[in-house]
mmCIF file with all atom_site columns, C-alpha atoms in Angstrom:
data_model
loop_
_atom_site.group_PDB
_atom_site.id
_atom_site.type_symbol
_atom_site.label_atom_id
_atom_site.label_alt_id
_atom_site.label_comp_id
_atom_site.label_asym_id
_atom_site.label_entity_id
_atom_site.label_seq_id
_atom_site.pdbx_PDB_ins_code
_atom_site.Cartn_x
_atom_site.Cartn_y
_atom_site.Cartn_z
_atom_site.occupancy
_atom_site.B_iso_or_equiv
_atom_site.pdbx_formal_charge
_atom_site.auth_seq_id
_atom_site.auth_comp_id
_atom_site.auth_asym_id
_atom_site.auth_atom_id
_atom_site.pdbx_PDB_model_num
ATOM 1   C CA . MET A 1 1   ? 41.568 160.156 73.204  1.00 0.00 ? 32  MET A CA 1
ATOM 2   C CA . THR A 1 2   ? 41.384 161.345 76.822  1.00 0.00 ? 33  THR A CA 1
ATOM 3   C CA . SER A 1 3   ? 43.030 158.980 79.294  1.00 0.00 ? 34  SER A CA 1
ATOM 4   C CA . LEU A 1 4   ? 42.184 160.573 82.651  1.00 0.00 ? 35  LEU A CA 1
ATOM 5   C CA . THR A 1 5   ? 38.719 160.231 84.137  1.00 0.00 ? 36  THR A CA 1
ATOM 6   C CA . THR A 1 6   ? 36.972 160.773 87.441  1.00 0.00 ? 37  THR A CA 1
ATOM 7   C CA . ASP A 1 7   ? 34.213 158.346 86.409  1.00 0.00 ? 38  ASP A CA 1
ATOM 8   C CA . PRO A 1 8   ? 34.330 154.577 87.036  1.00 0.00 ? 39  PRO A CA 1
ATOM 9   C CA . ILE A 1 9   ? 36.277 152.743 84.323  1.00 0.00 ? 40  ILE A CA 1
ATOM 10  C CA . ASP A 1 10  ? 34.385 150.257 82.147  1.00 0.00 ? 41  ASP A CA 1
ATOM 11  C CA . PRO A 1 11  ? 36.966 147.784 80.780  1.00 0.00 ? 42  PRO A CA 1
ATOM 12  C CA . THR A 1 12  ? 34.480 146.276 78.313  1.00 0.00 ? 43  THR A CA 1
ATOM 13  C CA . ALA A 1 13  ? 33.795 149.676 76.782  1.00 0.00 ? 44  ALA A CA 1
ATOM 14  C CA . LEU A 1 14  ? 37.550 150.330 76.640  1.00 0.00 ? 45  LEU A CA 1
ATOM 15  C CA . GLY A 1 15  ? 38.102 147.029 74.812  1.00 0.00 ? 46  GLY A CA 1
ATOM 16  C CA . ALA A 1 16  ? 35.410 147.973 72.285  1.00 0.00 ? 47  ALA A CA 1
ATOM 17  C CA . LEU A 1 17  ? 37.489 151.023 71.340  1.00 0.00 ? 48  LEU A CA 1
ATOM 18  C CA . VAL A 1 18  ? 40.475 148.955 70.169  1.00 0.00 ? 49  VAL A CA 1
ATOM 19  C CA . ILE A 1 19  ? 38.869 146.088 68.246  1.00 0.00 ? 50  ILE A CA 1
ATOM 20  C CA . ARG A 1 20  ? 39.144 146.172 64.444  1.00 0.00 ? 51  ARG A CA 1
ATOM 21  C CA . PRO A 1 21  ? 37.858 143.733 61.797  1.00 0.00 ? 52  PRO A CA 1
ATOM 22  C CA . ASP A 1 22  ? 41.380 142.315 61.294  1.00 0.00 ? 53  ASP A CA 1
ATOM 23  C CA . HIS A 1 23  ? 41.924 141.826 65.040  1.00 0.00 ? 54  HIS A CA 1
ATOM 24  C CA . GLY A 1 24  ? 41.669 138.426 66.670  1.00 0.00 ? 55  GLY A CA 1
ATOM 25  C CA . ALA A 1 25  ? 42.541 139.538 70.188  1.00 0.00 ? 56  ALA A CA 1
ATOM 26  C CA . VAL A 1 26  ? 41.745 142.145 72.781  1.00 0.00 ? 57  VAL A CA 1
ATOM 27  C CA . THR A 1 27  ? 44.245 141.941 75.632  1.00 0.00 ? 58  THR A CA 1
ATOM 28  C CA . SER A 1 28  ? 43.487 143.954 78.729  1.00 0.00 ? 59  SER A CA 1
ATOM 29  C CA . PHE A 1 29  ? 44.915 144.817 82.114  1.00 0.00 ? 60  PHE A CA 1
ATOM 30  C CA . THR A 1 30  ? 43.032 146.363 84.992  1.00 0.00 ? 61  THR A CA 1
ATOM 31  C CA . GLY A 1 31  ? 44.704 147.572 88.172  1.00 0.00 ? 62  GLY A CA 1
ATOM 32  C CA . HIS A 1 32  ? 42.440 147.607 91.236  1.00 0.00 ? 63  HIS A CA 1
ATOM 33  C CA . VAL A 1 33  ? 42.565 149.272 94.645  1.00 0.00 ? 64  VAL A CA 1
ATOM 34  C CA . ARG A 1 34  ? 43.673 146.663 97.190  1.00 0.00 ? 65  ARG A CA 1
ATOM 35  C CA . ASN A 1 35  ? 43.048 146.685 100.904 1.00 0.00 ? 66  ASN A CA 1
ATOM 36  C CA . HIS A 1 36  ? 46.653 146.563 102.053 1.00 0.00 ? 67  HIS A CA 1
ATOM 37  C CA . HIS A 1 37  ? 49.994 148.205 101.371 1.00 0.00 ? 68  HIS A CA 1
ATOM 38  C CA . GLY A 1 38  ? 53.272 147.860 103.216 1.00 0.00 ? 69  GLY A CA 1
ATOM 39  C CA . GLY A 1 39  ? 51.634 145.750 105.898 1.00 0.00 ? 70  GLY A CA 1
ATOM 40  C CA . ARG A 1 40  ? 48.980 148.375 106.595 1.00 0.00 ? 71  ARG A CA 1
ATOM 41  C CA . SER A 1 41  ? 45.251 148.047 106.142 1.00 0.00 ? 72  SER A CA 1
ATOM 42  C CA . VAL A 1 42  ? 44.016 150.440 103.442 1.00 0.00 ? 73  VAL A CA 1
ATOM 43  C CA . ASP A 1 43  ? 40.434 151.749 103.577 1.00 0.00 ? 74  ASP A CA 1
ATOM 44  C CA . ARG A 1 44  ? 40.420 153.920 100.457 1.00 0.00 ? 75  ARG A CA 1
ATOM 45  C CA . LEU A 1 45  ? 42.687 156.124 98.396  1.00 0.00 ? 76  LEU A CA 1
ATOM 46  C CA . SER A 1 46  ? 42.684 159.141 96.172  1.00 0.00 ? 77  SER A CA 1
ATOM 47  C CA . TYR A 1 47  ? 44.592 159.790 92.966  1.00 0.00 ? 78  TYR A CA 1
ATOM 48  C CA . THR A 1 48  ? 45.712 163.214 91.810  1.00 0.00 ? 79  THR A CA 1
ATOM 49  C CA . ALA A 1 49  ? 47.562 164.145 88.612  1.00 0.00 ? 80  ALA A CA 1
ATOM 50  C CA . TYR A 1 50  ? 49.388 166.847 86.733  1.00 0.00 ? 81  TYR A CA 1
ATOM 51  C CA . PRO A 1 51  ? 46.672 166.502 84.095  1.00 0.00 ? 82  PRO A CA 1
ATOM 52  C CA . GLU A 1 52  ? 48.210 168.255 81.087  1.00 0.00 ? 83  GLU A CA 1
ATOM 53  C CA . MET A 1 53  ? 51.421 166.235 81.320  1.00 0.00 ? 84  MET A CA 1
ATOM 54  C CA . ALA A 1 54  ? 49.643 162.996 82.278  1.00 0.00 ? 85  ALA A CA 1
ATOM 55  C CA . GLU A 1 55  ? 47.440 163.185 79.173  1.00 0.00 ? 86  GLU A CA 1
ATOM 56  C CA . GLN A 1 56  ? 50.475 163.941 77.014  1.00 0.00 ? 87  GLN A CA 1
ATOM 57  C CA . GLU A 1 57  ? 52.444 161.009 78.466  1.00 0.00 ? 88  GLU A CA 1
ATOM 58  C CA . CYS A 1 58  ? 49.557 158.547 78.054  1.00 0.00 ? 89  CYS A CA 1
ATOM 59  C CA . ALA A 1 59  ? 49.155 159.621 74.431  1.00 0.00 ? 90  ALA A CA 1
ATOM 60  C CA . ALA A 1 60  ? 52.922 159.274 73.863  1.00 0.00 ? 91  ALA A CA 1
ATOM 61  C CA . ILE A 1 61  ? 52.988 155.789 75.424  1.00 0.00 ? 92  ILE A CA 1
ATOM 62  C CA . ALA A 1 62  ? 50.079 154.630 73.260  1.00 0.00 ? 93  ALA A CA 1
ATOM 63  C CA . GLU A 1 63  ? 51.741 156.105 70.172  1.00 0.00 ? 94  GLU A CA 1
ATOM 64  C CA . GLU A 1 64  ? 55.067 154.434 70.979  1.00 0.00 ? 95  GLU A CA 1
ATOM 65  C CA . ALA A 1 65  ? 53.331 151.079 71.446  1.00 0.00 ? 96  ALA A CA 1
ATOM 66  C CA . MET A 1 66  ? 51.407 151.425 68.178  1.00 0.00 ? 97  MET A CA 1
ATOM 67  C CA . THR A 1 67  ? 54.664 152.256 66.368  1.00 0.00 ? 98  THR A CA 1
ATOM 68  C CA . ARG A 1 68  ? 56.460 149.261 67.870  1.00 0.00 ? 99  ARG A CA 1
ATOM 69  C CA . TRP A 1 69  ? 53.646 146.734 67.371  1.00 0.00 ? 100 TRP A CA 1
ATOM 70  C CA . ASP A 1 70  ? 50.756 146.486 64.909  1.00 0.00 ? 101 ASP A CA 1
ATOM 71  C CA . VAL A 1 71  ? 48.159 147.189 67.582  1.00 0.00 ? 102 VAL A CA 1
ATOM 72  C CA . VAL A 1 72  ? 45.535 149.683 68.758  1.00 0.00 ? 103 VAL A CA 1
ATOM 73  C CA . VAL A 1 73  ? 45.917 150.885 72.361  1.00 0.00 ? 104 VAL A CA 1
ATOM 74  C CA . ALA A 1 74  ? 43.573 152.590 74.821  1.00 0.00 ? 105 ALA A CA 1
ATOM 75  C CA . ILE A 1 75  ? 44.546 153.731 78.329  1.00 0.00 ? 106 ILE A CA 1
ATOM 76  C CA . ARG A 1 76  ? 42.341 154.972 81.182  1.00 0.00 ? 107 ARG A CA 1
ATOM 77  C CA . HIS A 1 77  ? 43.466 156.158 84.617  1.00 0.00 ? 108 HIS A CA 1
ATOM 78  C CA . ARG A 1 78  ? 40.998 157.126 87.287  1.00 0.00 ? 109 ARG A CA 1
ATOM 79  C CA . LEU A 1 79  ? 41.453 160.246 89.437  1.00 0.00 ? 110 LEU A CA 1
ATOM 80  C CA . GLY A 1 80  ? 39.724 161.259 92.658  1.00 0.00 ? 111 GLY A CA 1
ATOM 81  C CA . ASP A 1 81  ? 38.476 159.119 95.528  1.00 0.00 ? 112 ASP A CA 1
ATOM 82  C CA . LEU A 1 82  ? 38.419 155.332 95.053  1.00 0.00 ? 113 LEU A CA 1
ATOM 83  C CA . VAL A 1 83  ? 37.407 152.476 97.332  1.00 0.00 ? 114 VAL A CA 1
ATOM 84  C CA . ILE A 1 84  ? 38.681 148.909 97.636  1.00 0.00 ? 115 ILE A CA 1
ATOM 85  C CA . GLY A 1 85  ? 38.134 146.949 94.428  1.00 0.00 ? 116 GLY A CA 1
ATOM 86  C CA . ASP A 1 86  ? 37.671 149.963 92.169  1.00 0.00 ? 117 ASP A CA 1
ATOM 87  C CA . ILE A 1 87  ? 39.573 149.936 88.877  1.00 0.00 ? 118 ILE A CA 1
ATOM 88  C CA . ALA A 1 88  ? 42.364 152.518 89.114  1.00 0.00 ? 119 ALA A CA 1
ATOM 89  C CA . VAL A 1 89  ? 43.904 151.940 85.695  1.00 0.00 ? 120 VAL A CA 1
ATOM 90  C CA . ALA A 1 90  ? 42.971 149.985 82.577  1.00 0.00 ? 121 ALA A CA 1
ATOM 91  C CA . VAL A 1 91  ? 44.830 149.152 79.363  1.00 0.00 ? 122 VAL A CA 1
ATOM 92  C CA . ALA A 1 92  ? 43.191 147.574 76.313  1.00 0.00 ? 123 ALA A CA 1
ATOM 93  C CA . VAL A 1 93  ? 45.113 146.367 73.264  1.00 0.00 ? 124 VAL A CA 1
ATOM 94  C CA . GLY A 1 94  ? 43.566 145.212 70.024  1.00 0.00 ? 125 GLY A CA 1
ATOM 95  C CA . SER A 1 95  ? 45.783 143.051 67.807  1.00 0.00 ? 126 SER A CA 1
ATOM 96  C CA . ALA A 1 96  ? 45.691 140.374 65.134  1.00 0.00 ? 127 ALA A CA 1
ATOM 97  C CA . HIS A 1 97  ? 47.216 137.773 67.487  1.00 0.00 ? 128 HIS A CA 1
ATOM 98  C CA . ARG A 1 98  ? 47.726 137.328 71.230  1.00 0.00 ? 129 ARG A CA 1
ATOM 99  C CA . ALA A 1 99  ? 51.542 137.546 71.353  1.00 0.00 ? 130 ALA A CA 1
ATOM 100 C CA . GLU A 1 100 ? 51.770 141.224 70.427  1.00 0.00 ? 131 GLU A CA 1
ATOM 101 C CA . GLY A 1 101 ? 48.709 141.893 72.573  1.00 0.00 ? 132 GLY A CA 1
ATOM 102 C CA . PHE A 1 102 ? 50.322 140.558 75.751  1.00 0.00 ? 133 PHE A CA 1
ATOM 103 C CA . ALA A 1 103 ? 53.655 142.228 74.955  1.00 0.00 ? 134 ALA A CA 1
ATOM 104 C CA . THR A 1 104 ? 52.013 145.586 74.314  1.00 0.00 ? 135 THR A CA 1
ATOM 105 C CA . CYS A 1 105 ? 49.815 145.402 77.384  1.00 0.00 ? 136 CYS A CA 1
ATOM 106 C CA . ARG A 1 106 ? 52.848 144.763 79.612  1.00 0.00 ? 137 ARG A CA 1
ATOM 107 C CA . PHE A 1 107 ? 54.840 147.564 77.958  1.00 0.00 ? 138 PHE A CA 1
ATOM 108 C CA . VAL A 1 108 ? 52.008 150.070 78.333  1.00 0.00 ? 139 VAL A CA 1
ATOM 109 C CA . ILE A 1 109 ? 51.220 149.462 82.008  1.00 0.00 ? 140 ILE A CA 1
ATOM 110 C CA . GLU A 1 110 ? 54.917 149.525 82.965  1.00 0.00 ? 141 GLU A CA 1
ATOM 111 C CA . GLU A 1 111 ? 55.415 152.803 81.085  1.00 0.00 ? 142 GLU A CA 1
ATOM 112 C CA . VAL A 1 112 ? 52.287 154.307 82.660  1.00 0.00 ? 143 VAL A CA 1
ATOM 113 C CA . LYS A 1 113 ? 53.653 153.534 86.122  1.00 0.00 ? 144 LYS A CA 1
ATOM 114 C CA . ARG A 1 114 ? 57.094 154.853 85.198  1.00 0.00 ? 145 ARG A CA 1
ATOM 115 C CA . ARG A 1 115 ? 56.226 158.035 83.292  1.00 0.00 ? 146 ARG A CA 1
ATOM 116 C CA . VAL A 1 116 ? 52.727 159.363 83.940  1.00 0.00 ? 147 VAL A CA 1
ATOM 117 C CA . PRO A 1 117 ? 52.593 162.086 86.636  1.00 0.00 ? 148 PRO A CA 1
ATOM 118 C CA . ILE A 1 118 ? 49.930 160.670 88.948  1.00 0.00 ? 149 ILE A CA 1
ATOM 119 C CA . TRP A 1 119 ? 50.089 160.355 92.739  1.00 0.00 ? 150 TRP A CA 1
ATOM 120 C CA . LYS A 1 120 ? 48.316 158.133 95.227  1.00 0.00 ? 151 LYS A CA 1
ATOM 121 C CA . HIS A 1 121 ? 47.220 159.194 98.707  1.00 0.00 ? 152 HIS A CA 1
ATOM 122 C CA . GLU A 1 122 ? 46.329 156.212 100.881 1.00 0.00 ? 153 GLU A CA 1
ATOM 123 C CA . HIS A 1 123 ? 43.905 156.376 103.796 1.00 0.00 ? 154 HIS A CA 1
ATOM 124 C CA . TYR A 1 124 ? 44.405 153.645 106.390 1.00 0.00 ? 155 TYR A CA 1
ATOM 125 C CA . ALA A 1 125 ? 42.031 151.796 108.668 1.00 0.00 ? 156 ALA A CA 1
ATOM 126 C CA . ASP A 1 126 ? 43.703 153.366 111.726 1.00 0.00 ? 157 ASP A CA 1
ATOM 127 C CA . GLY A 1 127 ? 42.682 156.872 110.576 1.00 0.00 ? 158 GLY A CA 1
ATOM 128 C CA . THR A 1 128 ? 46.083 157.974 109.254 1.00 0.00 ? 159 THR A CA 1
ATOM 129 C CA . SER A 1 129 ? 47.003 158.716 105.652 1.00 0.00 ? 160 SER A CA 1
ATOM 130 C CA . ALA A 1 130 ? 50.134 158.961 103.506 1.00 0.00 ? 161 ALA A CA 1
ATOM 131 C CA . TRP A 1 131 ? 51.360 159.784 100.017 1.00 0.00 ? 162 TRP A CA 1
ATOM 132 C CA . VAL A 1 132 ? 52.808 156.693 98.373  1.00 0.00 ? 163 VAL A CA 1
ATOM 133 C CA . ASP A 1 133 ? 56.446 157.083 97.339  1.00 0.00 ? 164 ASP A CA 1
ATOM 134 C CA . PRO A 1 134 ? 57.642 154.020 95.409  1.00 0.00 ? 165 PRO A CA 1
ATOM 135 C CA . THR A 1 135 ? 61.224 155.334 95.486  1.00 0.00 ? 166 THR A CA 1
ATOM 136 C CA . ALA A 1 136 ? 61.517 155.500 99.262  1.00 0.00 ? 167 ALA A CA 1
ATOM 137 C CA . GLY A 1 137 ? 58.764 153.419 100.764 1.00 0.00 ? 168 GLY A CA 1
ATOM 138 C CA . THR A 1 138 ? 55.677 155.105 102.052 1.00 0.00 ? 169 THR A CA 1
ATOM 139 C CA . GLU A 1 139 ? 56.120 158.648 103.268 1.00 0.00 ? 170 GLU A CA 1
ATOM 140 C CA . ARG A 1 140 ? 53.860 158.534 106.249 1.00 0.00 ? 171 ARG A CA 1
ATOM 141 C CA . ARG A 1 141 ? 51.964 161.650 107.111 1.00 0.00 ? 172 ARG A CA 1
ATOM 142 C CA . GLU A 1 142 ? 50.131 160.987 110.322 1.00 0.00 ? 173 GLU A CA 1
ATOM 143 C CA . SER A 1 143 ? 46.813 162.742 110.254 1.00 0.00 ? 174 SER A CA 1
ATOM 144 C CA . GLU A 1 144 ? 43.502 161.993 111.825 1.00 0.00 ? 175 GLU A CA 1
ATOM 145 C CA . GLU A 1 145 ? 40.732 161.441 109.346 1.00 0.00 ? 176 GLU A CA 1
ATOM 146 C CA . THR A 1 146 ? 37.463 162.984 110.339 1.00 0.00 ? 177 THR A CA 1
ATOM 147 C CA . MET B 2 1   ? 65.054 189.609 88.527  1.00 0.00 ? 258 MET B CA 1
ATOM 148 C CA . ASN B 2 2   ? 62.067 187.882 86.974  1.00 0.00 ? 259 ASN B CA 1
ATOM 149 C CA . GLY B 2 3   ? 59.091 186.063 88.417  1.00 0.00 ? 260 GLY B CA 1
ATOM 150 C CA . TYR B 2 4   ? 58.783 182.347 87.701  1.00 0.00 ? 261 TYR B CA 1
ATOM 151 C CA . ARG B 2 5   ? 55.488 180.645 88.455  1.00 0.00 ? 262 ARG B CA 1
ATOM 152 C CA . VAL B 2 6   ? 55.749 177.024 89.503  1.00 0.00 ? 263 VAL B CA 1
ATOM 153 C CA . GLN B 2 7   ? 53.005 174.506 90.207  1.00 0.00 ? 264 GLN B CA 1
ATOM 154 C CA . LEU B 2 8   ? 53.418 172.183 93.185  1.00 0.00 ? 265 LEU B CA 1
ATOM 155 C CA . LEU B 2 9   ? 51.786 168.770 92.951  1.00 0.00 ? 266 LEU B CA 1
ATOM 156 C CA . ALA B 2 10  ? 50.523 166.259 95.500  1.00 0.00 ? 267 ALA B CA 1
ATOM 157 C CA . ARG B 2 11  ? 52.806 165.934 98.561  1.00 0.00 ? 268 ARG B CA 1
ATOM 158 C CA . TYR B 2 12  ? 54.944 168.906 97.535  1.00 0.00 ? 269 TYR B CA 1
ATOM 159 C CA . ALA B 2 13  ? 51.890 171.195 97.629  1.00 0.00 ? 270 ALA B CA 1
ATOM 160 C CA . GLU B 2 14  ? 51.340 170.056 101.204 1.00 0.00 ? 271 GLU B CA 1
ATOM 161 C CA . LEU B 2 15  ? 54.982 170.552 102.180 1.00 0.00 ? 272 LEU B CA 1
ATOM 162 C CA . LEU B 2 16  ? 55.083 174.117 100.868 1.00 0.00 ? 273 LEU B CA 1
ATOM 163 C CA . GLY B 2 17  ? 51.477 174.972 101.715 1.00 0.00 ? 274 GLY B CA 1
ATOM 164 C CA . ALA B 2 18  ? 50.568 176.140 98.204  1.00 0.00 ? 275 ALA B CA 1
ATOM 165 C CA . GLU B 2 19  ? 49.580 174.701 94.838  1.00 0.00 ? 276 GLU B CA 1
ATOM 166 C CA . GLU B 2 20  ? 51.400 177.463 92.974  1.00 0.00 ? 277 GLU B CA 1
ATOM 167 C CA . LEU B 2 21  ? 54.202 179.842 93.934  1.00 0.00 ? 278 LEU B CA 1
ATOM 168 C CA . ALA B 2 22  ? 55.982 182.762 92.277  1.00 0.00 ? 279 ALA B CA 1
ATOM 169 C CA . VAL B 2 23  ? 59.756 182.855 92.710  1.00 0.00 ? 280 VAL B CA 1
ATOM 170 C CA . ASP B 2 24  ? 62.019 185.765 91.750  1.00 0.00 ? 281 ASP B CA 1
ATOM 171 C CA . LEU B 2 25  ? 65.253 184.690 90.067  1.00 0.00 ? 282 LEU B CA 1
ATOM 172 C CA . PRO B 2 26  ? 67.894 186.446 87.999  1.00 0.00 ? 283 PRO B CA 1
ATOM 173 C CA . THR B 2 27  ? 67.857 185.926 84.238  1.00 0.00 ? 284 THR B CA 1
ATOM 174 C CA . PRO B 2 28  ? 69.007 183.566 82.851  1.00 0.00 ? 285 PRO B CA 1
ATOM 175 C CA . ALA B 2 29  ? 67.959 181.033 85.467  1.00 0.00 ? 286 ALA B CA 1
ATOM 176 C CA . THR B 2 30  ? 68.394 177.276 85.648  1.00 0.00 ? 287 THR B CA 1
ATOM 177 C CA . VAL B 2 31  ? 66.207 174.492 86.991  1.00 0.00 ? 288 VAL B CA 1
ATOM 178 C CA . SER B 2 32  ? 68.514 174.024 89.981  1.00 0.00 ? 289 SER B CA 1
ATOM 179 C CA . MET B 2 33  ? 68.362 177.754 90.833  1.00 0.00 ? 290 MET B CA 1
ATOM 180 C CA . LEU B 2 34  ? 64.577 177.438 91.013  1.00 0.00 ? 291 LEU B CA 1
ATOM 181 C CA . THR B 2 35  ? 64.580 174.222 93.041  1.00 0.00 ? 292 THR B CA 1
ATOM 182 C CA . ASP B 2 36  ? 67.210 175.667 95.434  1.00 0.00 ? 293 ASP B CA 1
ATOM 183 C CA . ALA B 2 37  ? 64.965 178.716 95.926  1.00 0.00 ? 294 ALA B CA 1
ATOM 184 C CA . LEU B 2 38  ? 61.999 176.447 96.644  1.00 0.00 ? 295 LEU B CA 1
ATOM 185 C CA . ARG B 2 39  ? 64.042 174.426 99.133  1.00 0.00 ? 296 ARG B CA 1
ATOM 186 C CA . ALA B 2 40  ? 64.845 177.652 100.995 1.00 0.00 ? 297 ALA B CA 1
ATOM 187 C CA . LEU B 2 41  ? 61.137 178.428 101.553 1.00 0.00 ? 298 LEU B CA 1
ATOM 188 C CA . PRO B 2 42  ? 59.280 177.401 104.734 1.00 0.00 ? 299 PRO B CA 1
ATOM 189 C CA . GLY B 2 43  ? 58.596 173.659 104.408 1.00 0.00 ? 300 GLY B CA 1
ATOM 190 C CA . GLY B 2 44  ? 60.985 173.390 101.471 1.00 0.00 ? 301 GLY B CA 1
ATOM 191 C CA . SER B 2 45  ? 63.780 171.737 103.423 1.00 0.00 ? 302 SER B CA 1
ATOM 192 C CA . ALA B 2 46  ? 61.822 168.454 103.222 1.00 0.00 ? 303 ALA B CA 1
ATOM 193 C CA . LEU B 2 47  ? 62.202 168.469 99.420  1.00 0.00 ? 304 LEU B CA 1
ATOM 194 C CA . PRO B 2 48  ? 64.902 166.234 97.917  1.00 0.00 ? 305 PRO B CA 1
ATOM 195 C CA . ALA B 2 49  ? 68.207 167.901 97.009  1.00 0.00 ? 306 ALA B CA 1
ATOM 196 C CA . GLN B 2 50  ? 67.214 167.866 93.349  1.00 0.00 ? 307 GLN B CA 1
ATOM 197 C CA . PRO B 2 51  ? 63.452 167.477 93.046  1.00 0.00 ? 308 PRO B CA 1
ATOM 198 C CA . VAL B 2 52  ? 62.088 166.676 89.596  1.00 0.00 ? 309 VAL B CA 1
ATOM 199 C CA . LEU B 2 53  ? 60.888 169.707 87.650  1.00 0.00 ? 310 LEU B CA 1
ATOM 200 C CA . ALA B 2 54  ? 58.780 169.558 84.515  1.00 0.00 ? 311 ALA B CA 1
ATOM 201 C CA . ARG B 2 55  ? 59.357 172.405 82.052  1.00 0.00 ? 312 ARG B CA 1
ATOM 202 C CA . ASN B 2 56  ? 56.620 172.752 79.436  1.00 0.00 ? 313 ASN B CA 1
ATOM 203 C CA . LEU B 2 57  ? 55.354 169.236 80.254  1.00 0.00 ? 314 LEU B CA 1
ATOM 204 C CA . ARG B 2 58  ? 58.762 167.540 79.925  1.00 0.00 ? 315 ARG B CA 1
ATOM 205 C CA . ILE B 2 59  ? 61.194 166.508 82.654  1.00 0.00 ? 316 ILE B CA 1
ATOM 206 C CA . ALA B 2 60  ? 64.050 169.006 82.787  1.00 0.00 ? 317 ALA B CA 1
ATOM 207 C CA . ALA B 2 61  ? 67.655 168.484 83.866  1.00 0.00 ? 318 ALA B CA 1
ATOM 208 C CA . PRO B 2 62  ? 69.073 170.558 86.776  1.00 0.00 ? 319 PRO B CA 1
ATOM 209 C CA . GLY B 2 63  ? 71.249 172.612 84.431  1.00 0.00 ? 320 GLY B CA 1
ATOM 210 C CA . ASP B 2 64  ? 68.512 173.390 81.901  1.00 0.00 ? 321 ASP B CA 1
ATOM 211 C CA . LEU B 2 65  ? 67.591 177.049 81.414  1.00 0.00 ? 322 LEU B CA 1
ATOM 212 C CA . ILE B 2 66  ? 64.084 178.212 82.286  1.00 0.00 ? 323 ILE B CA 1
ATOM 213 C CA . GLU B 2 67  ? 62.164 181.278 81.140  1.00 0.00 ? 324 GLU B CA 1
ATOM 214 C CA . PRO B 2 68  ? 59.526 183.259 83.027  1.00 0.00 ? 325 PRO B CA 1
ATOM 215 C CA . GLY B 2 69  ? 56.720 182.165 80.682  1.00 0.00 ? 326 GLY B CA 1
ATOM 216 C CA . ASP B 2 70  ? 57.498 178.441 80.980  1.00 0.00 ? 327 ASP B CA 1
ATOM 217 C CA . ALA B 2 71  ? 54.953 176.019 82.447  1.00 0.00 ? 328 ALA B CA 1
ATOM 218 C CA . LEU B 2 72  ? 56.926 174.811 85.479  1.00 0.00 ? 329 LEU B CA 1
ATOM 219 C CA . ALA B 2 73  ? 55.806 172.060 87.850  1.00 0.00 ? 330 ALA B CA 1
ATOM 220 C CA . LEU B 2 74  ? 57.538 170.308 90.731  1.00 0.00 ? 331 LEU B CA 1
ATOM 221 C CA . LEU B 2 75  ? 56.788 166.573 90.638  1.00 0.00 ? 332 LEU B CA 1
ATOM 222 C CA . PRO B 2 76  ? 57.021 164.181 93.599  1.00 0.00 ? 333 PRO B CA 1
ATOM 223 C CA . PRO B 2 77  ? 58.026 160.556 92.846  1.00 0.00 ? 334 PRO B CA 1
ATOM 224 C CA . LEU B 2 78  ? 55.307 159.146 90.580  1.00 0.00 ? 335 LEU B CA 1
ATOM 225 C CA . ALA B 2 79  ? 52.833 156.642 92.004  1.00 0.00 ? 336 ALA B CA 1
ATOM 226 C CA . GLY B 2 80  ? 50.204 156.039 89.365  1.00 0.00 ? 337 GLY B CA 1
ATOM 227 C CA . GLY B 2 81  ? 48.760 152.696 88.329  1.00 0.00 ? 338 GLY B CA 1
#
């Protein structure tokens, strides 16, 4: 199952991929583009990836989750240019009961953020832009947007 | 000397002005020999002392050996999600 996409993410369609007849729950998480970061006003952003490794890591995370819990997992991460409110990442977990659904969903999104080689370039309302570096705050690269 | 091709991602491609570079290193070479060579290039001084390198789609340690045919990629701090 491919996890990276440049198309808008449909969380309902993602949930449909993980539901089974013995499942009583679909637990989902969607991460959206917000209009602020570090006190700055964000207009839009773009995601880029090391695609071969990102796909491998998403598949490994889903596999680890499905080994640890009796669940079915689907992950989508959007690449390219996104605007405020767009879904950047979505996780759907199908399970018999809600407890393992919530636990799996939390595990998966935290592992995606920790392990999947994807980068975010923010474009600010004042015309500047910067690569986001969660380890050192935002590395600001002043540049005029045209 | 052998040529090692390394992909540069996101901010590191901007710093070094290329999405892929070829670096000549003696054989055998280690991850840290490659990252030191990249840091010596124009723009490379802004890289961390030990930037993260993926070897064949897995994070490698600084002392790991690399081979000329390996898929090598220099990864900035991750910011997905």
